[in-house]
Amino acid sequence: MRTAAAIGRGLGAVPAPGLVVGGVLGLQCGAALATRLSPAVGPAGVVALRLSLAAVILTVLWRPGLRGDRTTLGLAAAAGTLLAVHHLSYYEAVDRVPLGAATTMEFLGPFALALFGSRRGADLLWACLAATSVVLLGHSGIPLDAPGLGLALLAGCCWGGYILVGARLAARVPDGRGLALAVTWGALLSLPYGIARAGARLLDPGTLAPALVIAVLSSVLPYTCHLEALRRLPPRVFGVLTSLEPAVGALVGLLLLGQHLAAPQWAGVLAVALASVGATRTPGPGAKAVVEERSET
């Protein structure tokens, strides 16, 4: 537990927006690597390996027990279920529609939190600017597969739900034990489907090695960072900050995969960055309420 305690102290020294950005960067780098693994095991296999390996790492690190109260265990189970469904639906969507379009639909979850959790005109402005940016990023003249868009929308709903549930879980559990339970439950849910689709290919050494890197980049690091950020940020602000994901994804795609963007899409990158900066530079009364509520617990 000394390593876990050191990690906790290190995360506590990082500003909450920095944790969100770091988590988004890890997610996108892991997604870029997953595009090379998907042809071997399929989207379901990638998700099963990603969550299962992440669960092993987090369990060894935090050593969670099963003696928590029913509310905490219920929140962990809900968070894990949302993660599993999100991962499966998002990777299946990316297998059917362009990444930009899938990410645009996925962002509707955090966007809804930013919009409906707002009580100020400025918050609405930043949320709308972020929404405009992902539309620009996802612009494409390619006909889109309707089931693929539906799966991406489901992923967005799950991601928005995870932000809300994760915030409650983070408030109840002061370290990573809740996250370890959630990811383990998500792994148990996704593993049977992954085995059914990929079979023995999941155990191939050439598959396990990159899958381990993807698990660390896409699950262990980002979800640890995000859960710590949710302890300090209201879900509304967290939701707007995650709108950086399409912009970071565009940059990662350019640098790692050689994917180029058109001028309107780069305008979307700038717009989403401005929206995220604006959301953190103008914190509203919701942030203060969250801080006061958590200081009393």
Short mmCIF file of C-alpha atoms in Angstrom, two decimals:
data_model
loop_
_atom_site.label_atom_id
_atom_site.label_comp_id
_atom_site.label_asym_id
_atom_site.label_seq_id
_atom_site.Cartn_x
_atom_site.Cartn_y
_atom_site.Cartn_z
CA MET A 1 0.00 0.00 0.00
CA ARG A 2 3.00 2.32 0.18
CA THR A 3 3.02 2.61 -3.60
CA ALA A 4 -0.69 3.37 -3.61
CA ALA A 5 -0.25 6.02 -0.91
CA ALA A 6 2.56 7.64 -2.90
CA ILE A 7 0.36 7.69 -5.98
CA GLY A 8 -2.42 9.29 -3.98
CA ARG A 9 -0.11 12.03 -2.71
CA GLY A 10 1.22 12.64 -6.21
CA LEU A 11 -2.26 12.96 -7.68
CA GLY A 12 -3.26 15.30 -4.88
CA ALA A 13 -0.52 17.71 -5.89
CA VAL A 14 -1.78 17.96 -9.49
CA PRO A 15 -4.47 20.57 -10.28
CA ALA A 16 -7.82 18.97 -11.11
CA PRO A 17 -7.93 20.28 -14.72
CA GLY A 18 -4.46 18.82 -15.26
CA LEU A 19 -5.71 15.43 -14.10
CA VAL A 20 -8.57 15.56 -16.59
CA VAL A 21 -6.26 16.56 -19.46
CA GLY A 22 -3.75 13.85 -18.50
CA GLY A 23 -6.52 11.27 -18.43
CA VAL A 24 -7.83 12.37 -21.83
CA LEU A 25 -4.31 12.15 -23.28
CA GLY A 26 -3.90 8.61 -21.96
CA LEU A 27 -7.29 7.57 -23.36
CA GLN A 28 -6.50 8.86 -26.83
CA CYS A 29 -2.98 7.40 -26.96
CA GLY A 30 -4.38 4.06 -25.89
CA ALA A 31 -7.14 4.32 -28.51
CA ALA A 32 -4.54 4.96 -31.20
CA LEU A 33 -2.69 1.79 -30.18
CA ALA A 34 -5.97 -0.14 -30.03
CA THR A 35 -6.58 0.48 -33.73
CA ARG A 36 -3.61 -1.77 -34.42
CA LEU A 37 -4.82 -4.49 -32.06
CA SER A 38 -8.47 -4.54 -33.15
CA PRO A 39 -7.87 -6.45 -36.43
CA ALA A 40 -6.45 -9.36 -34.41
CA VAL A 41 -9.13 -9.74 -31.70
CA GLY A 42 -11.93 -7.39 -32.73
CA PRO A 43 -13.49 -4.57 -30.66
CA ALA A 44 -14.90 -7.00 -28.07
CA GLY A 45 -11.51 -8.61 -27.58
CA VAL A 46 -9.80 -5.25 -27.14
CA VAL A 47 -12.32 -4.23 -24.48
CA ALA A 48 -12.09 -7.56 -22.64
CA LEU A 49 -8.29 -7.42 -22.53
CA ARG A 50 -8.18 -3.74 -21.66
CA LEU A 51 -10.55 -4.01 -18.69
CA SER A 52 -9.26 -7.39 -17.46
CA LEU A 53 -5.61 -6.35 -17.39
CA ALA A 54 -6.51 -3.01 -15.84
CA ALA A 55 -8.52 -4.82 -13.16
CA VAL A 56 -5.53 -6.99 -12.26
CA ILE A 57 -3.23 -3.98 -11.98
CA LEU A 58 -5.68 -1.91 -9.91
CA THR A 59 -6.51 -4.84 -7.62
CA VAL A 60 -2.83 -5.51 -6.90
CA LEU A 61 -2.25 -1.81 -6.33
CA TRP A 62 -5.22 -0.98 -4.09
CA ARG A 63 -6.26 -4.40 -2.69
CA PRO A 64 -9.96 -3.60 -2.41
CA GLY A 65 -12.17 -5.66 -0.14
CA LEU A 66 -15.80 -6.66 -0.46
CA ARG A 67 -16.84 -5.57 3.02
CA GLY A 68 -17.93 -2.07 2.04
CA ASP A 69 -21.46 -0.81 2.66
CA ARG A 70 -24.15 -1.63 0.12
CA THR A 71 -24.25 1.90 -1.26
CA THR A 72 -20.53 1.91 -2.08
CA LEU A 73 -20.64 -1.55 -3.62
CA GLY A 74 -23.71 -0.57 -5.60
CA LEU A 75 -21.99 2.54 -6.92
CA ALA A 76 -18.92 0.50 -7.89
CA ALA A 77 -21.11 -2.04 -9.70
CA ALA A 78 -23.00 0.73 -11.50
CA ALA A 79 -19.76 2.45 -12.53
CA GLY A 80 -18.28 -0.83 -13.77
CA THR A 81 -21.42 -1.64 -15.76
CA LEU A 82 -21.37 1.78 -17.40
CA LEU A 83 -17.68 1.40 -18.26
CA ALA A 84 -18.21 -2.02 -19.84
CA VAL A 85 -21.19 -0.93 -21.93
CA HIS A 86 -19.44 2.31 -22.89
CA HIS A 87 -16.29 0.53 -24.07
CA LEU A 88 -18.14 -2.14 -26.02
CA SER A 89 -20.52 0.27 -27.73
CA TYR A 90 -17.82 2.84 -28.52
CA TYR A 91 -15.34 0.37 -30.02
CA GLU A 92 -18.13 -1.28 -32.03
CA ALA A 93 -19.17 2.19 -33.24
CA VAL A 94 -15.63 3.06 -34.31
CA ASP A 95 -15.61 -0.21 -36.24
CA ARG A 96 -18.61 1.05 -38.27
CA VAL A 97 -18.28 4.84 -38.59
CA PRO A 98 -15.34 7.30 -38.78
CA LEU A 99 -13.65 8.07 -35.48
CA GLY A 100 -14.60 11.75 -35.64
CA ALA A 101 -18.30 10.99 -36.05
CA ALA A 102 -18.24 8.42 -33.24
CA THR A 103 -16.48 10.87 -30.91
CA THR A 104 -18.99 13.58 -31.78
CA MET A 105 -21.90 11.37 -30.74
CA GLU A 106 -20.05 10.17 -27.64
CA PHE A 107 -19.54 13.74 -26.50
CA LEU A 108 -23.30 14.23 -26.18
CA GLY A 109 -23.12 12.63 -22.73
CA PRO A 110 -20.68 15.12 -21.16
CA PHE A 111 -22.33 17.91 -23.17
CA ALA A 112 -25.70 17.11 -21.62
CA LEU A 113 -24.13 17.36 -18.15
CA ALA A 114 -22.56 20.70 -18.99
CA LEU A 115 -25.82 22.02 -20.40
CA PHE A 116 -28.42 20.77 -17.92
CA GLY A 117 -26.20 21.24 -14.88
CA SER A 118 -25.72 24.92 -15.67
CA ARG A 119 -27.42 27.87 -14.03
CA ARG A 120 -25.47 30.67 -15.72
CA GLY A 121 -25.38 32.11 -19.20
CA ALA A 122 -21.59 31.82 -19.35
CA ASP A 123 -21.74 28.09 -18.68
CA LEU A 124 -24.22 27.66 -21.51
CA LEU A 125 -21.90 29.60 -23.82
CA TRP A 126 -18.94 27.33 -23.07
CA ALA A 127 -21.07 24.21 -23.48
CA CYS A 128 -22.42 25.39 -26.84
CA LEU A 129 -18.93 26.32 -28.00
CA ALA A 130 -17.72 22.84 -27.06
CA ALA A 131 -20.64 21.25 -28.91
CA THR A 132 -19.92 23.34 -32.01
CA SER A 133 -16.31 22.26 -31.90
CA VAL A 134 -17.05 18.54 -31.93
CA VAL A 135 -19.48 19.03 -34.81
CA LEU A 136 -16.66 20.68 -36.76
CA LEU A 137 -14.29 17.87 -35.80
CA GLY A 138 -16.72 15.17 -36.84
CA HIS A 139 -17.72 16.79 -40.12
CA SER A 140 -17.51 14.29 -42.97
CA GLY A 141 -19.07 13.80 -46.37
CA ILE A 142 -18.97 10.02 -45.98
CA PRO A 143 -22.37 8.29 -45.55
CA LEU A 144 -22.67 7.15 -41.95
CA ASP A 145 -23.96 3.81 -40.71
CA ALA A 146 -27.10 4.33 -38.60
CA PRO A 147 -26.44 1.42 -36.17
CA GLY A 148 -22.90 2.73 -35.72
CA LEU A 149 -24.20 6.17 -34.79
CA GLY A 150 -26.67 4.56 -32.41
CA LEU A 151 -23.88 2.66 -30.68
CA ALA A 152 -21.84 5.87 -30.37
CA LEU A 153 -24.84 7.63 -28.84
CA LEU A 154 -25.21 4.76 -26.35
CA ALA A 155 -21.53 5.21 -25.48
CA GLY A 156 -22.17 8.92 -24.86
CA CYS A 157 -25.07 8.14 -22.53
CA CYS A 158 -22.92 5.68 -20.60
CA TRP A 159 -20.05 8.15 -20.32
CA GLY A 160 -22.35 10.85 -18.98
CA GLY A 161 -23.78 8.37 -16.49
CA TYR A 162 -20.30 7.27 -15.43
CA ILE A 163 -19.35 10.89 -14.67
CA LEU A 164 -22.33 11.21 -12.30
CA VAL A 165 -21.86 7.81 -10.65
CA GLY A 166 -18.09 8.21 -10.52
CA ALA A 167 -18.45 11.53 -8.71
CA ARG A 168 -20.53 9.87 -5.99
CA LEU A 169 -18.13 6.93 -5.76
CA ALA A 170 -15.15 9.27 -5.48
CA ALA A 171 -16.88 11.18 -2.67
CA ARG A 172 -17.44 7.98 -0.68
CA VAL A 173 -14.08 6.25 -1.22
CA PRO A 174 -10.98 8.39 -0.54
CA ASP A 175 -8.59 6.28 -2.66
CA GLY A 176 -8.57 3.93 -5.63
CA ARG A 177 -10.34 0.97 -4.04
CA GLY A 178 -13.70 1.99 -5.48
CA LEU A 179 -12.18 2.30 -8.94
CA ALA A 180 -10.55 -1.13 -8.62
CA LEU A 181 -13.92 -2.69 -7.75
CA ALA A 182 -15.66 -0.87 -10.62
CA VAL A 183 -13.11 -1.90 -13.25
CA THR A 184 -13.08 -5.49 -11.98
CA TRP A 185 -16.85 -5.68 -12.28
CA GLY A 186 -16.67 -4.17 -15.77
CA ALA A 187 -14.05 -6.75 -16.74
CA LEU A 188 -16.22 -9.62 -15.50
CA LEU A 189 -19.11 -8.33 -17.59
CA SER A 190 -17.11 -7.84 -20.79
CA LEU A 191 -14.89 -10.93 -20.64
CA PRO A 192 -17.50 -13.54 -21.72
CA TYR A 193 -18.40 -11.53 -24.82
CA GLY A 194 -14.74 -10.97 -25.63
CA ILE A 195 -13.97 -14.69 -25.31
CA ALA A 196 -16.96 -15.57 -27.48
CA ARG A 197 -15.77 -13.22 -30.23
CA ALA A 198 -11.97 -13.67 -30.07
CA GLY A 199 -11.41 -17.03 -28.35
CA ALA A 200 -7.84 -18.22 -27.85
CA ARG A 201 -6.46 -15.22 -29.74
CA LEU A 202 -6.79 -13.27 -26.48
CA LEU A 203 -3.93 -15.32 -25.00
CA ASP A 204 -1.52 -14.84 -27.87
CA PRO A 205 1.72 -13.24 -26.55
CA GLY A 206 1.73 -10.88 -29.51
CA THR A 207 -1.71 -9.72 -28.40
CA LEU A 208 -1.17 -9.58 -24.63
CA ALA A 209 1.89 -7.30 -24.78
CA PRO A 210 0.24 -4.38 -26.61
CA ALA A 211 -2.99 -5.01 -24.70
CA LEU A 212 -1.11 -4.43 -21.43
CA VAL A 213 0.16 -1.08 -22.69
CA ILE A 214 -3.36 -0.15 -23.82
CA ALA A 215 -4.78 -1.15 -20.43
CA VAL A 216 -2.34 1.12 -18.58
CA LEU A 217 -2.74 4.06 -20.96
CA SER A 218 -6.50 3.78 -21.56
CA SER A 219 -7.79 2.55 -18.20
CA VAL A 220 -5.41 2.53 -15.21
CA LEU A 221 -3.93 6.02 -15.65
CA PRO A 222 -6.94 7.94 -17.03
CA TYR A 223 -9.55 6.50 -14.69
CA THR A 224 -7.31 7.03 -11.68
CA CYS A 225 -6.75 10.64 -12.74
CA HIS A 226 -10.41 11.19 -13.54
CA LEU A 227 -11.67 9.78 -10.25
CA GLU A 228 -9.33 12.08 -8.33
CA ALA A 229 -10.50 15.03 -10.46
CA LEU A 230 -14.14 14.17 -9.74
CA ARG A 231 -13.39 14.57 -6.03
CA ARG A 232 -12.58 18.24 -6.66
CA LEU A 233 -14.69 19.27 -9.64
CA PRO A 234 -18.47 19.39 -10.08
CA PRO A 235 -19.63 16.95 -12.78
CA ARG A 236 -20.69 19.89 -14.99
CA VAL A 237 -17.17 21.31 -15.20
CA PHE A 238 -15.68 17.84 -15.55
CA GLY A 239 -18.04 17.19 -18.46
CA VAL A 240 -16.91 20.32 -20.31
CA LEU A 241 -13.25 19.57 -19.66
CA THR A 242 -13.61 16.14 -21.24
CA SER A 243 -14.65 17.95 -24.41
CA LEU A 244 -10.91 18.23 -24.96
CA GLU A 245 -11.00 14.57 -26.00
CA PRO A 246 -11.82 15.20 -29.71
CA ALA A 247 -9.07 17.84 -29.92
CA VAL A 248 -6.49 15.61 -28.23
CA GLY A 249 -7.64 12.72 -30.40
CA ALA A 250 -7.09 14.82 -33.52
CA LEU A 251 -3.55 15.67 -32.45
CA VAL A 252 -2.74 12.09 -31.46
CA GLY A 253 -4.17 10.85 -34.73
CA LEU A 254 -1.96 13.27 -36.62
CA LEU A 255 1.22 12.47 -34.71
CA LEU A 256 0.83 8.71 -34.24
CA LEU A 257 -1.40 7.60 -37.09
CA GLY A 258 -0.74 10.23 -39.75
CA GLN A 259 -4.40 11.28 -39.87
CA HIS A 260 -4.72 14.81 -41.28
CA LEU A 261 -7.50 17.30 -40.54
CA ALA A 262 -9.22 19.85 -42.76
CA ALA A 263 -9.33 23.54 -41.83
CA PRO A 264 -12.86 23.37 -40.28
CA GLN A 265 -11.72 20.49 -38.08
CA TRP A 266 -8.71 22.43 -36.82
CA ALA A 267 -11.14 25.27 -36.05
CA GLY A 268 -13.01 22.74 -33.94
CA VAL A 269 -9.79 21.90 -32.08
CA LEU A 270 -9.34 25.59 -31.20
CA ALA A 271 -12.99 26.00 -30.19
CA VAL A 272 -13.00 23.03 -27.84
CA ALA A 273 -9.78 24.24 -26.20
CA LEU A 274 -11.32 27.67 -25.62
CA ALA A 275 -14.46 26.10 -24.17
CA SER A 276 -12.46 24.01 -21.70
CA VAL A 277 -10.32 26.97 -20.62
CA GLY A 278 -13.41 29.12 -20.22
CA ALA A 279 -15.17 26.52 -18.10
CA THR A 280 -12.30 26.39 -15.61
CA ARG A 281 -11.60 30.14 -15.59
CA THR A 282 -15.20 30.97 -14.66
CA PRO A 283 -16.22 28.48 -11.94
CA GLY A 284 -19.76 28.93 -10.79
CA PRO A 285 -21.55 28.44 -7.48
CA GLY A 286 -21.84 24.72 -8.23
CA ALA A 287 -18.13 24.25 -7.73
CA LYS A 288 -18.22 26.01 -4.38
CA ALA A 289 -21.17 23.91 -3.27
CA VAL A 290 -19.36 20.71 -4.15
CA VAL A 291 -16.24 21.79 -2.26
CA GLU A 292 -18.27 22.74 0.81
CA GLU A 293 -20.26 19.49 0.70
CA ARG A 294 -17.14 17.33 0.46
CA SER A 295 -15.34 19.25 3.18
CA GLU A 296 -18.14 18.26 5.54
CA THR A 297 -17.84 14.53 4.79
#
